Amino acid sequence: MTEEFNPQGAENLVAMPSLRDATRTAGAAIANQFAQWGKVTDVKAFGSGNINDTFLVTLDSSEEQHFVLQRINTQVFRQPKLIMENMRTFTEHVHKRLQHIPLNRRWEVPRVLLTKDAQDHWRDADGSFWRAISFIEGSQSFDTMRGSHAKEIGYALGMFHNLISDLPSEKLADTLQGFHITPLYLQHYEEVLAKTSVRKSAEVNYCLQFVSDRQTFAHILENAKAEGKLPLRLMHGDPKINNVMFDTATQQAVSIIDLDTVKPGLVHYDIGDCLRSGCNPAGEETENWESIYFDTDLCQGIVKGYLSVAKAFLTENDYAYIYDAIRLIAFELGLRFFADYLAGNIYFKVKHPEHNLARAIAQFKLTQSIESQETQIRNIIKDMK
Ligand code: GN1
Ligand code: MG
């Protein structure tokens, strides 16, 4: 695993309230750098991201009243300038595509906002990397799933893939090496395990056993990629449900946000991530593990919405690996949380020391539920292709 991918020493912002306040104050000062069309009247923490610090900025403007300000976690994204370059290439391409596809519904792409000096980011005195993007006005996102949103979430991911399906993968840089390469997460986990004296508990033992039982399975998508069964394409990287924006009036999906991990990869990572996130009604953060299950009705809705716009570019092999992708990405996220717990919570922000352990168990319970419904899930995919 590369150093780039294993951010030793990342700050744990949430566990340090004073630093959080300082960050917020800094946020207000930085917002002014990007506020070209009005005066900043409010800056507040926004969303529930696990990596970057995100703020919603309000302006006293009659045009756009909000924008999103973010401090990129450069312990994770070591080359933040690449993210901004990718975002610009992506946005330009999609805007052109949208001019040629007749769409009878609202679909928007967040824009990169420039500083008063026409730069796409701002470095503050501490060297922190800040950037601003437009807010999709009149829209909202949801941390937990609603049945009526299933088709729309699938549509949003399908639309996203559709709009970049003709953008060659080499046009975008790799902003996060090793991201979603499960065998590398496994290797990292084994390295952490080898140098950690693990405090054993029933929860820890459950996780250790769970990972140990799925060593071979961890290679399934990477093997398919190496054998040429699944092509390298562009992906979103993080299409979880709260990255889909819904029009507040129509409740239709209108955008997918969080474009930092748009880069070459497999569309299967996205399909798997969208389904592991969207079909878990209890959500990622619950500690009531017995309540966790994979909801096949939601799965049907999401797959239906996805295929309504994605059928054109999917191959037979693509369909054959969808079930494995769902199972793998749930397992992989559990593995990432568990490894981070063992490493001392250096990658994902946490609210308490056992937080990543609890998140890992939630994903492993979800994986178990996926495994126990393999036939039903495979049938849903088969019946809809
Ligand atoms: C992280 O920061 P956020 O919440 O957008 C993570 C995703 C995980 C997700 C789980 C760059 O995303 O891969 O699926 O947490 N992003 C990165 O909630 O590691
Ligand atoms: Mg993200």
mmCIF file of C-alpha atoms in Angstrom, residues 19-264:
data_model
loop_
_atom_site.group_PDB
_atom_site.id
_atom_site.type_symbol
_atom_site.label_atom_id
_atom_site.label_comp_id
_atom_site.label_asym_id
_atom_site.label_seq_id
_atom_site.Cartn_x
_atom_site.Cartn_y
_atom_site.Cartn_z
ATOM 1 C CA LEU A 19 -9.752 22.976 16.514
ATOM 2 C CA ARG A 20 -13.228 22.553 15.095
ATOM 3 C CA ASP A 21 -14.211 26.063 16.247
ATOM 4 C CA ALA A 22 -11.010 27.499 14.862
ATOM 5 C CA THR A 23 -11.754 25.766 11.587
ATOM 6 C CA ARG A 24 -15.198 27.335 11.488
ATOM 7 C CA THR A 25 -13.800 30.840 12.108
ATOM 8 C CA ALA A 26 -11.194 30.273 9.431
ATOM 9 C CA GLY A 27 -14.049 29.129 7.176
ATOM 10 C CA ALA A 28 -15.764 32.531 7.480
ATOM 11 C CA ALA A 29 -12.597 34.382 6.515
ATOM 12 C CA ILE A 30 -11.904 32.052 3.617
ATOM 13 C CA ALA A 31 -15.498 32.274 2.336
ATOM 14 C CA ASN A 32 -14.831 35.929 1.516
ATOM 15 C CA GLN A 33 -12.121 34.900 -0.928
ATOM 16 C CA PHE A 34 -14.733 33.159 -3.074
ATOM 17 C CA ALA A 35 -17.697 35.507 -2.447
ATOM 18 C CA GLN A 36 -17.581 37.438 -5.681
ATOM 19 C CA TRP A 37 -21.231 38.339 -5.980
ATOM 20 C CA GLY A 38 -22.336 39.285 -2.473
ATOM 21 C CA LYS A 39 -21.449 39.745 1.177
ATOM 22 C CA VAL A 40 -21.062 36.640 3.373
ATOM 23 C CA THR A 41 -23.808 36.629 6.009
ATOM 24 C CA ASP A 42 -23.447 33.103 7.385
ATOM 25 C CA VAL A 43 -21.093 30.105 7.337
ATOM 26 C CA LYS A 44 -22.239 26.877 8.916
ATOM 27 C CA ALA A 45 -20.990 23.296 9.090
ATOM 28 C CA PHE A 46 -22.776 21.291 6.418
ATOM 29 C CA GLY A 47 -23.432 17.626 5.639
ATOM 30 C CA SER A 48 -21.994 14.541 7.297
ATOM 31 C CA GLY A 49 -18.795 13.858 5.355
ATOM 32 C CA ASN A 50 -16.208 11.574 6.938
ATOM 33 C CA ILE A 51 -13.107 13.138 5.352
ATOM 34 C CA ASN A 52 -13.264 16.825 4.330
ATOM 35 C CA ASP A 53 -14.653 19.798 6.324
ATOM 36 C CA THR A 54 -17.715 21.216 4.586
ATOM 37 C CA PHE A 55 -19.544 24.515 5.125
ATOM 38 C CA LEU A 56 -22.615 26.115 3.596
ATOM 39 C CA VAL A 57 -22.011 29.807 2.942
ATOM 40 C CA THR A 58 -24.920 32.257 2.701
ATOM 41 C CA LEU A 59 -24.633 35.536 0.812
ATOM 42 C CA ASP A 60 -26.823 38.652 0.738
ATOM 43 C CA SER A 61 -27.352 38.276 -2.981
ATOM 44 C CA SER A 62 -30.385 38.236 -5.206
ATOM 45 C CA GLU A 63 -28.645 35.768 -7.551
ATOM 46 C CA GLU A 64 -27.242 32.611 -5.942
ATOM 47 C CA GLN A 65 -27.659 32.828 -2.197
ATOM 48 C CA HIS A 66 -25.441 29.892 -1.228
ATOM 49 C CA PHE A 67 -22.255 28.102 -2.058
ATOM 50 C CA VAL A 68 -20.391 25.159 -0.573
ATOM 51 C CA LEU A 69 -16.964 25.770 0.922
ATOM 52 C CA GLN A 70 -14.665 22.845 1.662
ATOM 53 C CA ARG A 71 -11.334 22.306 3.302
ATOM 54 C CA ILE A 72 -9.843 19.275 1.565
ATOM 55 C CA ASN A 73 -8.235 16.739 3.863
ATOM 56 C CA THR A 74 -4.803 16.667 2.283
ATOM 57 C CA GLN A 75 -3.722 13.738 4.458
ATOM 58 C CA VAL A 76 -6.151 11.714 2.351
ATOM 59 C CA PHE A 77 -6.069 13.633 -0.946
ATOM 60 C CA ARG A 78 -2.345 14.250 -1.244
ATOM 61 C CA GLN A 79 -2.620 16.106 -4.559
ATOM 62 C CA PRO A 80 -5.713 18.295 -4.209
ATOM 63 C CA LYS A 81 -4.901 20.246 -7.363
ATOM 64 C CA LEU A 82 -5.640 17.082 -9.345
ATOM 65 C CA ILE A 83 -9.154 17.043 -7.894
ATOM 66 C CA MET A 84 -9.774 20.540 -9.180
ATOM 67 C CA GLU A 85 -8.372 19.699 -12.630
ATOM 68 C CA ASN A 86 -10.586 16.610 -12.810
ATOM 69 C CA MET A 87 -13.626 18.607 -11.732
ATOM 70 C CA ARG A 88 -13.053 21.139 -14.472
ATOM 71 C CA THR A 89 -12.576 18.481 -17.174
ATOM 72 C CA PHE A 90 -15.624 16.581 -15.956
ATOM 73 C CA THR A 91 -17.876 19.653 -15.748
ATOM 74 C CA GLU A 92 -16.883 20.913 -19.186
ATOM 75 C CA HIS A 93 -17.591 17.521 -20.747
ATOM 76 C CA VAL A 94 -20.936 17.068 -19.051
ATOM 77 C CA HIS A 95 -22.133 20.561 -19.925
ATOM 78 C CA LYS A 96 -21.402 19.843 -23.590
ATOM 79 C CA ARG A 97 -23.158 16.474 -23.410
ATOM 80 C CA LEU A 98 -26.215 17.998 -21.799
ATOM 81 C CA GLN A 99 -26.572 20.439 -24.689
ATOM 82 C CA HIS A 100 -26.949 17.489 -27.072
ATOM 83 C CA ILE A 101 -29.178 15.183 -25.038
ATOM 84 C CA PRO A 102 -32.798 16.276 -24.862
ATOM 85 C CA LEU A 103 -33.670 15.886 -21.174
ATOM 86 C CA ASN A 104 -37.211 16.538 -20.086
ATOM 87 C CA ARG A 105 -36.242 16.999 -16.460
ATOM 88 C CA ARG A 106 -33.932 19.043 -14.262
ATOM 89 C CA TRP A 107 -30.327 17.821 -14.039
ATOM 90 C CA GLU A 108 -27.476 19.939 -12.720
ATOM 91 C CA VAL A 109 -23.750 19.684 -12.231
ATOM 92 C CA PRO A 110 -21.994 21.580 -9.423
ATOM 93 C CA ARG A 111 -19.675 24.325 -10.758
ATOM 94 C CA VAL A 112 -16.186 25.108 -9.496
ATOM 95 C CA LEU A 113 -16.170 28.680 -8.132
ATOM 96 C CA LEU A 114 -13.086 30.845 -8.477
ATOM 97 C CA THR A 115 -11.461 33.200 -6.004
ATOM 98 C CA LYS A 116 -11.306 36.921 -6.599
ATOM 99 C CA ASP A 117 -7.875 36.193 -8.166
ATOM 100 C CA ALA A 118 -9.429 33.658 -10.569
ATOM 101 C CA GLN A 119 -7.905 30.634 -8.799
ATOM 102 C CA ASP A 120 -9.812 27.374 -8.254
ATOM 103 C CA HIS A 121 -8.568 27.057 -4.657
ATOM 104 C CA TRP A 122 -7.196 29.091 -1.790
ATOM 105 C CA ARG A 123 -4.357 28.173 0.546
ATOM 106 C CA ASP A 124 -4.714 29.761 3.984
ATOM 107 C CA ALA A 125 -1.849 30.768 6.271
ATOM 108 C CA ASP A 126 -1.663 27.203 7.667
ATOM 109 C CA GLY A 127 -1.386 25.771 4.182
ATOM 110 C CA SER A 128 -4.907 24.287 4.247
ATOM 111 C CA PHE A 129 -6.446 23.755 0.802
ATOM 112 C CA TRP A 130 -9.869 25.382 0.379
ATOM 113 C CA ARG A 131 -12.187 25.287 -2.610
ATOM 114 C CA ALA A 132 -15.737 26.391 -3.351
ATOM 115 C CA ILE A 133 -18.441 24.859 -5.469
ATOM 116 C CA SER A 134 -21.936 25.987 -6.352
ATOM 117 C CA PHE A 135 -24.857 24.805 -4.248
ATOM 118 C CA ILE A 136 -27.719 23.183 -6.166
ATOM 119 C CA GLU A 137 -30.428 25.643 -5.131
ATOM 120 C CA GLY A 138 -33.818 24.302 -4.088
ATOM 121 C CA SER A 139 -32.406 20.850 -3.357
ATOM 122 C CA GLN A 140 -31.662 18.644 -0.364
ATOM 123 C CA SER A 141 -30.038 15.301 0.442
ATOM 124 C CA PHE A 142 -30.998 12.566 2.906
ATOM 125 C CA ASP A 143 -28.849 10.445 5.250
ATOM 126 C CA THR A 144 -31.418 7.673 5.492
ATOM 127 C CA MET A 145 -33.326 5.974 2.753
ATOM 128 C CA ARG A 146 -36.960 6.576 1.799
ATOM 129 C CA GLY A 147 -38.640 3.981 -0.408
ATOM 130 C CA SER A 148 -39.948 6.614 -2.806
ATOM 131 C CA HIS A 149 -36.358 7.721 -3.522
ATOM 132 C CA ALA A 150 -35.035 4.330 -4.653
ATOM 133 C CA LYS A 151 -35.704 4.696 -8.392
ATOM 134 C CA GLU A 152 -34.468 8.273 -8.350
ATOM 135 C CA ILE A 153 -31.183 7.320 -6.682
ATOM 136 C CA GLY A 154 -30.604 4.652 -9.312
ATOM 137 C CA TYR A 155 -31.517 7.138 -12.042
ATOM 138 C CA ALA A 156 -29.018 9.643 -10.647
ATOM 139 C CA LEU A 157 -26.139 7.152 -10.780
ATOM 140 C CA GLY A 158 -27.171 5.929 -14.240
ATOM 141 C CA MET A 159 -27.381 9.513 -15.483
ATOM 142 C CA PHE A 160 -23.954 10.236 -14.050
ATOM 143 C CA HIS A 161 -22.409 7.180 -15.770
ATOM 144 C CA ASN A 162 -24.284 7.897 -18.981
ATOM 145 C CA LEU A 163 -23.000 11.468 -19.192
ATOM 146 C CA ILE A 164 -19.354 10.409 -18.862
ATOM 147 C CA SER A 165 -19.582 7.125 -20.766
ATOM 148 C CA ASP A 166 -17.925 8.822 -23.781
ATOM 149 C CA LEU A 167 -15.167 10.572 -21.799
ATOM 150 C CA PRO A 168 -11.985 8.442 -22.118
ATOM 151 C CA SER A 169 -10.811 7.274 -18.696
ATOM 152 C CA GLU A 170 -7.282 8.592 -19.253
ATOM 153 C CA LYS A 171 -8.645 12.152 -19.385
ATOM 154 C CA LEU A 172 -8.952 12.167 -15.594
ATOM 155 C CA ALA A 173 -6.147 11.804 -13.071
ATOM 156 C CA ASP A 174 -6.062 9.301 -10.220
ATOM 157 C CA THR A 175 -6.927 11.498 -7.228
ATOM 158 C CA LEU A 176 -6.703 8.705 -4.658
ATOM 159 C CA GLN A 177 -4.462 5.781 -5.482
ATOM 160 C CA GLY A 178 -5.756 2.394 -4.409
ATOM 161 C CA PHE A 179 -9.279 3.680 -3.775
ATOM 162 C CA HIS A 180 -11.722 0.716 -3.949
ATOM 163 C CA ILE A 181 -8.961 -1.779 -4.764
ATOM 164 C CA THR A 182 -10.111 -4.281 -2.130
ATOM 165 C CA PRO A 183 -6.941 -6.453 -2.118
ATOM 166 C CA LEU A 184 -4.932 -3.345 -1.195
ATOM 167 C CA TYR A 185 -7.256 -2.614 1.719
ATOM 168 C CA LEU A 186 -6.769 -6.203 2.816
ATOM 169 C CA GLN A 187 -3.002 -5.854 2.606
ATOM 170 C CA HIS A 188 -3.142 -2.615 4.592
ATOM 171 C CA TYR A 189 -5.355 -4.313 7.197
ATOM 172 C CA GLU A 190 -2.871 -7.167 7.560
ATOM 173 C CA GLU A 191 -0.007 -4.706 7.996
ATOM 174 C CA VAL A 192 -1.930 -2.804 10.681
ATOM 175 C CA LEU A 193 -2.898 -6.034 12.393
ATOM 176 C CA ALA A 194 0.725 -7.214 12.456
ATOM 177 C CA LYS A 195 1.895 -4.142 14.332
ATOM 178 C CA THR A 196 -1.078 -3.618 16.662
ATOM 179 C CA SER A 197 -1.745 -5.291 19.967
ATOM 180 C CA VAL A 198 -5.479 -5.706 19.532
ATOM 181 C CA ARG A 199 -7.626 -5.506 22.638
ATOM 182 C CA LYS A 200 -9.865 -8.544 22.102
ATOM 183 C CA SER A 201 -13.609 -8.255 22.680
ATOM 184 C CA ALA A 202 -16.612 -10.093 21.255
ATOM 185 C CA GLU A 203 -16.987 -7.299 18.658
ATOM 186 C CA VAL A 204 -13.329 -7.353 17.648
ATOM 187 C CA ASN A 205 -13.324 -11.170 17.401
ATOM 188 C CA TYR A 206 -16.406 -11.033 15.201
ATOM 189 C CA CYS A 207 -14.669 -8.622 12.811
ATOM 190 C CA LEU A 208 -11.374 -10.565 12.765
ATOM 191 C CA GLN A 209 -13.224 -13.768 11.885
ATOM 192 C CA PHE A 210 -15.444 -12.026 9.345
ATOM 193 C CA VAL A 211 -12.471 -10.713 7.379
ATOM 194 C CA SER A 212 -10.523 -13.943 7.693
ATOM 195 C CA ASP A 213 -13.425 -15.882 6.113
ATOM 196 C CA ARG A 214 -13.494 -13.627 3.009
ATOM 197 C CA GLN A 215 -9.837 -13.390 1.968
ATOM 198 C CA THR A 216 -10.290 -15.008 -1.432
ATOM 199 C CA PHE A 217 -13.515 -13.178 -2.205
ATOM 200 C CA ALA A 218 -11.765 -9.811 -1.723
ATOM 201 C CA HIS A 219 -10.068 -10.267 -5.127
ATOM 202 C CA ILE A 220 -13.172 -10.861 -7.222
ATOM 203 C CA LEU A 221 -13.509 -7.503 -9.020
ATOM 204 C CA GLU A 222 -9.773 -6.911 -9.383
ATOM 205 C CA ASN A 223 -9.383 -10.389 -10.895
ATOM 206 C CA ALA A 224 -12.228 -9.685 -13.334
ATOM 207 C CA LYS A 225 -10.528 -6.396 -14.262
ATOM 208 C CA ALA A 226 -7.145 -8.112 -14.759
ATOM 209 C CA GLU A 227 -8.764 -10.798 -16.930
ATOM 210 C CA GLY A 228 -10.321 -8.113 -19.127
ATOM 211 C CA LYS A 229 -13.874 -9.050 -18.127
ATOM 212 C CA LEU A 230 -14.581 -5.612 -16.655
ATOM 213 C CA PRO A 231 -13.200 -2.533 -18.442
ATOM 214 C CA LEU A 232 -11.632 0.470 -16.794
ATOM 215 C CA ARG A 233 -14.110 3.336 -17.028
ATOM 216 C CA LEU A 234 -14.729 6.553 -15.170
ATOM 217 C CA MET A 235 -16.574 6.345 -11.896
ATOM 218 C CA HIS A 236 -17.964 8.631 -9.221
ATOM 219 C CA GLY A 237 -16.285 6.734 -6.396
ATOM 220 C CA ASP A 238 -18.726 7.657 -3.626
ATOM 221 C CA PRO A 239 -22.363 7.510 -4.805
ATOM 222 C CA LYS A 240 -23.865 6.992 -1.366
ATOM 223 C CA ILE A 241 -27.405 8.191 -0.830
ATOM 224 C CA ASN A 242 -26.542 11.521 0.781
ATOM 225 C CA ASN A 243 -24.524 12.510 -2.274
ATOM 226 C CA VAL A 244 -27.693 12.530 -4.386
ATOM 227 C CA MET A 245 -29.529 15.868 -4.358
ATOM 228 C CA PHE A 246 -33.333 15.938 -4.581
ATOM 229 C CA ASP A 247 -35.421 18.840 -5.845
ATOM 230 C CA THR A 248 -37.307 20.035 -2.756
ATOM 231 C CA ALA A 249 -40.504 20.588 -4.748
ATOM 232 C CA THR A 250 -40.659 17.568 -7.072
ATOM 233 C CA GLN A 251 -38.557 15.116 -4.990
ATOM 234 C CA GLN A 252 -36.815 14.084 -8.196
ATOM 235 C CA ALA A 253 -33.052 13.544 -8.175
ATOM 236 C CA VAL A 254 -31.363 16.557 -9.735
ATOM 237 C CA SER A 255 -27.641 16.068 -9.156
ATOM 238 C CA ILE A 256 -24.874 13.898 -7.741
ATOM 239 C CA ILE A 257 -22.375 15.855 -5.686
ATOM 240 C CA ASP A 258 -18.991 15.080 -4.049
ATOM 241 C CA LEU A 259 -16.848 14.780 -7.159
ATOM 242 C CA ASP A 260 -13.443 14.339 -5.465
ATOM 243 C CA THR A 261 -13.164 10.675 -6.360
ATOM 244 C CA VAL A 262 -14.385 10.934 -9.962
ATOM 245 C CA LYS A 263 -11.534 9.066 -11.611
ATOM 246 C CA PRO A 264 -10.687 5.902 -13.550
#
